[in-house]
Coordinates of C-alpha atoms in Angstrom, one line a residue:
M1186 CA -43.9 137.7 -47.4
V1187 CA -40.5 136.8 -48.8
G1188 CA -41.0 136.5 -52.0
S1189 CA -39.5 139.5 -52.5
N1190 CA -36.4 138.0 -52.3
L1191 CA -37.0 135.5 -55.8
S1192 CA -35.5 136.8 -58.9
A1193 CA -37.8 135.9 -61.2
S1194 CA -42.1 134.9 -60.8
F1195 CA -42.3 130.5 -59.9
S1196 CA -45.6 128.2 -60.4
S1197 CA -45.7 126.0 -57.8
I1198 CA -46.2 122.1 -57.9
L1199 CA -47.2 120.3 -54.8
L1200 CA -47.8 116.6 -55.0
A1201 CA -50.1 115.7 -52.9
G1202 CA -51.2 112.4 -55.2
G1203 CA -49.4 109.1 -54.0
R1204 CA -51.2 106.5 -52.3
S1205 CA -49.2 106.4 -49.0
S1206 CA -49.0 102.9 -48.7
R1207 CA -46.6 102.9 -46.1
M1208 CA -48.3 105.5 -43.3
G1209 CA -50.9 103.7 -44.1
K1210 CA -54.2 106.5 -43.9
D1211 CA -53.1 109.6 -46.7
K1212 CA -50.7 111.9 -45.9
A1213 CA -51.7 115.4 -47.5
L1214 CA -55.0 114.6 -44.5
L1215 CA -52.4 114.7 -41.5
R1216 CA -52.5 117.0 -39.3
F1217 CA -49.4 119.9 -39.2
G1218 CA -50.6 122.2 -36.3
S1219 CA -53.7 123.7 -37.0
E1220 CA -53.9 122.3 -40.5
N1221 CA -54.2 119.5 -42.8
L1222 CA -50.6 119.0 -44.5
L1223 CA -52.1 120.0 -47.7
D1224 CA -53.8 122.9 -46.6
Y1225 CA -50.1 123.7 -44.7
M1226 CA -48.2 123.4 -47.7
Q1227 CA -50.2 125.5 -49.7
A1228 CA -50.4 128.3 -47.3
K1229 CA -46.2 127.4 -46.9
L1230 CA -46.3 128.0 -50.8
S1231 CA -48.4 130.8 -51.3
E1232 CA -45.9 132.7 -48.2
L1233 CA -42.9 132.5 -50.2
G1234 CA -44.6 134.7 -53.1
C1235 CA -46.5 131.7 -55.5
H1236 CA -49.1 133.0 -57.0
D1237 CA -49.7 129.5 -59.1
I1238 CA -49.9 127.0 -56.7
I1239 CA -50.8 124.2 -59.3
V1240 CA -51.8 120.5 -56.7
S1241 CA -51.3 117.5 -57.7
R1242 CA -53.9 114.9 -56.2
N1243 CA -55.9 112.6 -57.9
Q1244 CA -59.4 113.9 -56.2
P1245 CA -61.9 116.2 -56.8
G1246 CA -60.8 119.7 -57.5
F1247 CA -57.5 118.8 -58.4
V1248 CA -55.3 118.0 -61.0
S1249 CA -55.5 114.0 -61.6
D1250 CA -52.9 111.7 -62.9
T1251 CA -53.4 111.3 -66.7
I1252 CA -51.0 108.2 -66.7
P1253 CA -52.0 107.2 -63.3
D1254 CA -49.8 105.1 -60.8
Q1255 CA -45.9 106.4 -62.0
G1256 CA -45.7 108.3 -59.2
P1257 CA -44.2 112.0 -58.9
L1258 CA -44.0 112.0 -63.0
S1259 CA -47.0 111.4 -63.4
G1260 CA -48.3 114.3 -61.0
L1261 CA -45.7 116.2 -63.2
H1262 CA -47.4 115.1 -66.4
A1263 CA -50.3 116.0 -65.5
C1264 CA -49.5 120.4 -63.9
L1265 CA -46.8 121.0 -66.1
P1266 CA -49.2 122.5 -68.9
H1267 CA -51.8 124.5 -66.5
C1268 CA -48.2 126.5 -64.7
Q1269 CA -48.3 130.4 -66.0
F1270 CA -44.6 130.8 -65.3
T1271 CA -41.6 129.0 -67.1
K1272 CA -40.2 128.7 -63.8
V1273 CA -41.0 125.8 -61.6
L1274 CA -40.7 124.6 -58.1
V1275 CA -41.3 121.0 -57.3
V1276 CA -42.7 120.4 -53.6
P1277 CA -43.8 117.5 -52.0
V1278 CA -46.6 116.9 -49.5
D1279 CA -45.0 115.9 -46.9
M1280 CA -42.2 118.5 -46.3
P1281 CA -43.6 120.8 -44.3
A1282 CA -39.8 121.5 -42.4
L1283 CA -39.3 122.9 -45.4
T1284 CA -38.2 126.7 -45.1
A1285 CA -38.6 129.4 -47.2
E1286 CA -34.7 129.9 -46.7
T1287 CA -34.5 126.6 -48.0
L1288 CA -36.2 126.8 -51.3
L1289 CA -34.6 130.3 -51.9
P1290 CA -31.5 129.0 -52.8
L1291 CA -32.7 126.9 -55.5
L1292 CA -35.7 129.4 -56.3
N1293 CA -32.5 132.2 -57.2
N1294 CA -30.6 129.7 -59.3
Q1295 CA -29.6 130.2 -62.5
A1296 CA -29.5 127.0 -63.9
S1297 CA -32.0 125.1 -65.9
A1298 CA -33.2 123.2 -63.2
S1299 CA -31.7 122.5 -60.0
Y1300 CA -32.1 120.4 -56.6
Y1301 CA -30.6 119.8 -53.7
Q1302 CA -27.8 116.6 -53.5
D1303 CA -29.1 113.8 -52.5
C1304 CA -32.3 114.4 -52.4
A1305 CA -34.3 114.9 -55.5
L1306 CA -37.2 116.8 -54.2
P1307 CA -38.5 119.4 -54.0
C1308 CA -36.6 120.7 -56.9
V1309 CA -37.5 123.9 -59.8
L1310 CA -37.3 122.5 -63.7
T1311 CA -37.5 124.9 -66.4
N1312 CA -41.2 124.3 -68.1
S1313 CA -40.7 123.1 -71.8
K1314 CA -43.0 121.3 -74.5
E1315 CA -39.1 119.4 -74.6
L1316 CA -39.4 118.8 -70.2
Q1317 CA -43.1 117.8 -71.1
T1318 CA -42.4 115.3 -73.6
D1319 CA -39.3 113.7 -72.3
I1320 CA -41.5 113.1 -68.9
E1321 CA -44.1 112.1 -71.3
Q1322 CA -41.7 109.1 -73.2
Q1323 CA -40.4 108.0 -69.9
L1324 CA -44.3 107.0 -68.5
S1325 CA -44.8 106.3 -72.1
G1326 CA -42.5 103.8 -72.4
P1327 CA -41.7 100.0 -71.6
N1328 CA -38.1 101.1 -70.3
G1329 CA -38.7 103.8 -68.6
R1330 CA -36.7 105.8 -65.7
R1331 CA -39.1 107.5 -64.8
S1332 CA -37.8 108.8 -60.9
V1333 CA -37.4 113.4 -60.7
F1334 CA -33.4 112.1 -59.8
A1335 CA -33.8 110.4 -63.3
L1336 CA -35.2 113.4 -64.9
L1337 CA -32.7 116.1 -63.1
Q1338 CA -30.3 113.5 -64.6
R1339 CA -31.2 114.4 -68.3
F1340 CA -31.8 117.3 -68.1
N1341 CA -28.2 118.4 -66.4
A1342 CA -29.5 119.8 -63.1
Q1343 CA -27.2 121.3 -60.7
A1344 CA -27.0 120.0 -57.0
L1345 CA -26.6 122.2 -54.7
S1346 CA -25.7 122.1 -51.1
C1347 CA -27.9 122.4 -48.9
Q1348 CA -27.7 124.4 -44.7
N1349 CA -30.0 122.8 -43.8
E1350 CA -30.8 118.8 -44.6
S1351 CA -33.1 117.9 -41.6
Q1352 CA -35.4 120.4 -44.1
L1353 CA -35.3 117.6 -46.9
V1354 CA -36.5 114.2 -44.6
N1355 CA -40.0 113.7 -46.3
T1356 CA -42.3 111.5 -44.3
N1357 CA -43.4 108.2 -45.6
T1358 CA -44.1 106.0 -42.2
P1359 CA -45.9 106.7 -39.4
E1360 CA -42.7 106.7 -37.3
Q1361 CA -41.2 109.1 -39.5
W1362 CA -43.9 111.4 -38.8
S1363 CA -44.5 111.0 -35.1
Q1364 CA -40.3 111.4 -35.0
L1365 CA -41.1 115.4 -37.2
C1366 CA -44.1 116.0 -34.2
Q1367 CA -42.3 115.3 -31.8
I1368 CA -39.1 117.6 -33.3
H1369 CA -41.5 120.4 -34.1
G1370 CA -44.1 120.3 -30.8
Q1371 CA -46.2 118.2 -31.6
T1372 CA -48.8 116.2 -30.2
Q1373 CA -50.4 113.5 -31.0
E1374 CA -53.6 114.5 -31.4
W1375 CA -51.7 116.2 -34.5
M1376 CA -51.3 112.5 -36.5
H1377 CA -54.8 112.2 -37.0
E1378 CA -56.6 113.2 -40.7
S1379 CA -59.1 115.7 -40.4

């Protein structure tokens, strides 16, 4: 387990509640290896040493958005109150190339929030009433800034450089998914829902 290299315990929020409109099917259910992406990414977070994984997904058995159709901030808004730890790693379900080596610098960074330059996710946030209130205001207000990147800016997050930027590519379209599968030696059979 990689978690022994961590400076503190942490919670994880796995964002898996998007509409997947560009993909044409639920990304969380796409096959990667022998599992769907949802199970694969949960296992990856467990291997990292996380014992508190909160899944944002608008399906029974998961945490659903309380303010729907507002993107990743809605998932954060719904999940943050469920986190056991102050340090929270936020990971999208559609980045299966992420490795522990890429996530550890974010988790071990001493800043209150951190992310990789030019890529808002994955990121680490410090869960607080201030953070939760800010997100709720952005989601509720008519002029709210609803992107994760804007949230990171508001909380003066530290932008880190990434040693392996190819791990930061998410898969939003069938073409991107096909490329990722080819890079990781997956055949077309892995591209079907479970």
